[in-house]
Amino acid sequence: MKKSASLISLITAVYLLLGFGSPVFAAGTGLVDLLVNSLSVTSQQAEGGAGAIFNTAKGNMSAEDFSTVTTKMPEVESLIAKAPETGKSSGLLGSASSMLGEKGGSLGKMTGLYDSFSKLGLSKEMIGQFMPIIYNYAESKGGPAISNLLKAALQ
């Protein structure tokens, strides 16, 4: 029994070291833990940042698509609840986005995320560091379809 457990541990370590696996797929590792360990952010920053990203995605997808995401990733709703409150359009970027109408959609999305991340003490550059981890996690939970729904809603 002891040899079997050691062999499994060795195979798992080699698998991950050779790049066949990702920490995302490690059993029991949640998204918040992945963000904290990968990006050296606090749990509160990880929860709030992920929540802000999911909240932005929710606002840019149909109710049916969002339900598909939350079926595979039930933690999304609780993360959204941890996102900092932000205004729809704030400051100069928000005003520019409003004036541009639909063409300002991407700018508006990013303005909300910048504001959320700022309130968490994170730079706007951190958004780009959160995204691949979130996409990989989504793919590990629900396959490429879930990851692609999020990507489409956030572009």
mmCIF file of C-alpha atoms in Angstrom:
data_model
loop_
_atom_site.group_PDB
_atom_site.id
_atom_site.type_symbol
_atom_site.label_atom_id
_atom_site.label_comp_id
_atom_site.label_asym_id
_atom_site.label_seq_id
_atom_site.Cartn_x
_atom_site.Cartn_y
_atom_site.Cartn_z
ATOM 1 C CA MET A 1 0.000 0.000 0.000
ATOM 2 C CA LYS A 2 2.813 2.389 0.918
ATOM 3 C CA LYS A 3 4.660 1.612 -2.343
ATOM 4 C CA SER A 4 1.481 2.254 -4.333
ATOM 5 C CA ALA A 5 0.959 5.692 -2.759
ATOM 6 C CA SER A 6 4.618 6.598 -3.356
ATOM 7 C CA LEU A 7 4.425 5.478 -6.970
ATOM 8 C CA ILE A 8 1.281 7.548 -7.576
ATOM 9 C CA SER A 9 2.936 10.592 -6.011
ATOM 10 C CA LEU A 10 6.029 10.110 -8.171
ATOM 11 C CA ILE A 11 3.993 9.731 -11.368
ATOM 12 C CA THR A 12 1.962 12.830 -10.517
ATOM 13 C CA ALA A 13 5.114 14.865 -9.849
ATOM 14 C CA VAL A 14 6.734 13.769 -13.122
ATOM 15 C CA TYR A 15 3.499 14.465 -15.006
ATOM 16 C CA LEU A 16 3.354 18.038 -13.678
ATOM 17 C CA LEU A 17 7.078 18.686 -14.123
ATOM 18 C CA LEU A 18 6.974 17.611 -17.755
ATOM 19 C CA GLY A 19 4.221 20.128 -18.411
ATOM 20 C CA PHE A 20 1.466 17.614 -19.031
ATOM 21 C CA GLY A 21 -0.524 18.976 -16.175
ATOM 22 C CA SER A 22 -1.305 22.242 -14.597
ATOM 23 C CA PRO A 23 -1.806 23.267 -10.986
ATOM 24 C CA VAL A 24 -5.370 24.052 -12.032
ATOM 25 C CA PHE A 25 -6.065 20.339 -12.221
ATOM 26 C CA ALA A 26 -4.688 19.488 -8.787
ATOM 27 C CA ALA A 27 -7.413 17.919 -6.681
ATOM 28 C CA GLY A 28 -8.900 20.197 -4.073
ATOM 29 C CA THR A 29 -7.289 23.348 -5.425
ATOM 30 C CA GLY A 30 -9.848 26.092 -5.758
ATOM 31 C CA LEU A 31 -9.644 29.170 -7.910
ATOM 32 C CA VAL A 32 -8.902 31.483 -4.985
ATOM 33 C CA ASP A 33 -6.009 29.269 -3.871
ATOM 34 C CA LEU A 34 -4.642 29.210 -7.418
ATOM 35 C CA LEU A 35 -4.752 32.997 -7.661
ATOM 36 C CA VAL A 36 -3.186 33.482 -4.223
ATOM 37 C CA ASN A 37 -0.385 31.014 -4.901
ATOM 38 C CA SER A 38 0.276 32.042 -8.510
ATOM 39 C CA LEU A 39 0.065 35.814 -8.145
ATOM 40 C CA SER A 40 1.042 36.479 -4.529
ATOM 41 C CA VAL A 41 -2.226 38.288 -3.801
ATOM 42 C CA THR A 42 -4.306 38.024 -0.631
ATOM 43 C CA SER A 43 -7.399 35.838 -0.444
ATOM 44 C CA GLN A 44 -9.540 38.979 -0.329
ATOM 45 C CA GLN A 45 -7.859 40.337 -3.470
ATOM 46 C CA ALA A 46 -8.224 36.980 -5.239
ATOM 47 C CA GLU A 47 -11.912 36.682 -4.328
ATOM 48 C CA GLY A 48 -12.721 40.284 -5.193
ATOM 49 C CA GLY A 49 -10.722 40.308 -8.425
ATOM 50 C CA ALA A 50 -12.200 37.034 -9.662
ATOM 51 C CA GLY A 51 -15.642 38.227 -8.608
ATOM 52 C CA ALA A 52 -15.229 41.469 -10.556
ATOM 53 C CA ILE A 53 -14.155 39.534 -13.652
ATOM 54 C CA PHE A 54 -17.088 37.118 -13.358
ATOM 55 C CA ASN A 55 -19.487 40.007 -12.738
ATOM 56 C CA THR A 56 -18.275 41.711 -15.912
ATOM 57 C CA ALA A 57 -18.687 38.451 -17.828
ATOM 58 C CA LYS A 58 -22.200 38.010 -16.402
ATOM 59 C CA GLY A 59 -23.180 41.454 -17.674
ATOM 60 C CA ASN A 60 -22.024 40.535 -21.171
ATOM 61 C CA MET A 61 -23.633 37.120 -21.622
ATOM 62 C CA SER A 62 -27.137 35.768 -21.802
ATOM 63 C CA ALA A 63 -28.819 34.417 -18.690
ATOM 64 C CA GLU A 64 -28.687 30.957 -20.281
ATOM 65 C CA ASP A 65 -24.925 31.155 -20.888
ATOM 66 C CA PHE A 66 -24.313 32.466 -17.377
ATOM 67 C CA SER A 67 -26.375 29.601 -15.968
ATOM 68 C CA THR A 68 -24.221 27.175 -17.961
ATOM 69 C CA VAL A 69 -21.111 28.692 -16.387
ATOM 70 C CA THR A 70 -22.476 28.603 -12.840
ATOM 71 C CA THR A 71 -23.650 25.010 -13.245
ATOM 72 C CA LYS A 72 -20.044 23.962 -13.873
ATOM 73 C CA MET A 73 -18.553 26.560 -11.505
ATOM 74 C CA PRO A 74 -20.994 27.122 -8.616
ATOM 75 C CA GLU A 75 -18.461 29.257 -6.735
ATOM 76 C CA VAL A 76 -18.902 32.077 -9.285
ATOM 77 C CA GLU A 77 -21.966 33.535 -7.514
ATOM 78 C CA SER A 78 -20.207 33.750 -4.147
ATOM 79 C CA LEU A 79 -17.151 35.327 -5.791
ATOM 80 C CA ILE A 80 -19.332 37.952 -7.478
ATOM 81 C CA ALA A 81 -20.721 38.812 -4.053
ATOM 82 C CA LYS A 82 -17.138 39.535 -2.904
ATOM 83 C CA ALA A 83 -16.400 41.947 -5.775
ATOM 84 C CA PRO A 84 -16.096 45.595 -4.747
ATOM 85 C CA GLU A 85 -19.060 47.837 -5.498
ATOM 86 C CA THR A 86 -18.402 50.122 -8.440
ATOM 87 C CA GLY A 87 -20.365 52.683 -10.386
ATOM 88 C CA LYS A 88 -21.335 51.888 -13.970
ATOM 89 C CA SER A 89 -19.204 54.686 -15.358
ATOM 90 C CA SER A 90 -16.814 56.613 -13.231
ATOM 91 C CA GLY A 91 -14.231 59.206 -13.989
ATOM 92 C CA LEU A 92 -12.826 60.255 -17.334
ATOM 93 C CA LEU A 93 -12.733 56.758 -18.835
ATOM 94 C CA GLY A 94 -16.352 56.139 -17.878
ATOM 95 C CA SER A 95 -17.422 59.400 -19.484
ATOM 96 C CA ALA A 96 -15.511 58.582 -22.668
ATOM 97 C CA SER A 97 -17.104 55.145 -22.756
ATOM 98 C CA SER A 98 -20.583 56.632 -22.393
ATOM 99 C CA MET A 99 -19.962 59.100 -25.205
ATOM 100 C CA LEU A 100 -18.736 56.340 -27.530
ATOM 101 C CA GLY A 101 -21.868 54.248 -27.038
ATOM 102 C CA GLU A 102 -21.570 50.672 -28.292
ATOM 103 C CA LYS A 103 -18.078 51.295 -29.645
ATOM 104 C CA GLY A 104 -17.014 52.104 -26.110
ATOM 105 C CA GLY A 105 -18.212 48.730 -24.802
ATOM 106 C CA SER A 106 -14.745 47.282 -24.301
ATOM 107 C CA LEU A 107 -13.584 50.508 -22.720
ATOM 108 C CA GLY A 108 -16.579 50.430 -20.380
ATOM 109 C CA LYS A 109 -15.873 46.820 -19.384
ATOM 110 C CA MET A 110 -12.265 47.625 -18.629
ATOM 111 C CA THR A 111 -13.149 50.793 -16.729
ATOM 112 C CA GLY A 112 -15.301 48.783 -14.321
ATOM 113 C CA LEU A 113 -12.577 46.190 -13.867
ATOM 114 C CA TYR A 114 -9.896 48.864 -13.370
ATOM 115 C CA ASP A 115 -12.070 50.456 -10.706
ATOM 116 C CA SER A 116 -12.684 47.128 -8.942
ATOM 117 C CA PHE A 117 -9.028 46.147 -8.998
ATOM 118 C CA SER A 118 -8.009 49.589 -7.773
ATOM 119 C CA LYS A 119 -10.371 49.265 -4.803
ATOM 120 C CA LEU A 120 -8.684 45.955 -4.002
ATOM 121 C CA GLY A 121 -5.232 47.562 -4.076
ATOM 122 C CA LEU A 122 -4.349 45.841 -7.359
ATOM 123 C CA SER A 123 -2.985 47.458 -10.507
ATOM 124 C CA LYS A 124 -4.883 47.296 -13.780
ATOM 125 C CA GLU A 125 -2.089 45.080 -15.131
ATOM 126 C CA MET A 126 -3.171 42.392 -12.665
ATOM 127 C CA ILE A 127 -6.364 41.888 -14.674
ATOM 128 C CA GLY A 128 -4.250 40.365 -17.432
ATOM 129 C CA GLN A 129 -2.610 38.073 -14.909
ATOM 130 C CA PHE A 130 -5.941 36.911 -13.442
ATOM 131 C CA MET A 131 -7.542 36.133 -16.828
ATOM 132 C CA PRO A 132 -5.452 33.132 -17.981
ATOM 133 C CA ILE A 133 -5.750 31.507 -14.568
ATOM 134 C CA ILE A 134 -9.520 31.993 -14.609
ATOM 135 C CA TYR A 135 -9.797 30.662 -18.179
ATOM 136 C CA ASN A 136 -7.696 27.589 -17.362
ATOM 137 C CA TYR A 137 -9.684 26.959 -14.209
ATOM 138 C CA ALA A 138 -12.962 27.286 -16.130
ATOM 139 C CA GLU A 139 -11.693 24.823 -18.715
ATOM 140 C CA SER A 140 -10.701 22.348 -16.000
ATOM 141 C CA LYS A 141 -14.187 22.587 -14.485
ATOM 142 C CA GLY A 142 -16.355 22.593 -17.605
ATOM 143 C CA GLY A 143 -14.203 22.088 -20.638
ATOM 144 C CA PRO A 144 -13.393 24.475 -23.463
ATOM 145 C CA ALA A 145 -17.043 25.509 -23.860
ATOM 146 C CA ILE A 146 -17.120 27.171 -20.422
ATOM 147 C CA SER A 147 -13.765 28.848 -20.929
ATOM 148 C CA ASN A 148 -14.872 30.102 -24.358
ATOM 149 C CA LEU A 149 -18.118 31.551 -22.946
ATOM 150 C CA LEU A 150 -16.051 33.585 -20.487
ATOM 151 C CA LYS A 151 -13.543 34.667 -23.128
ATOM 152 C CA ALA A 152 -16.303 35.844 -25.451
ATOM 153 C CA ALA A 153 -17.965 37.824 -22.658
ATOM 154 C CA LEU A 154 -14.727 39.494 -21.625
ATOM 155 C CA GLN A 155 -13.406 40.560 -25.029
#
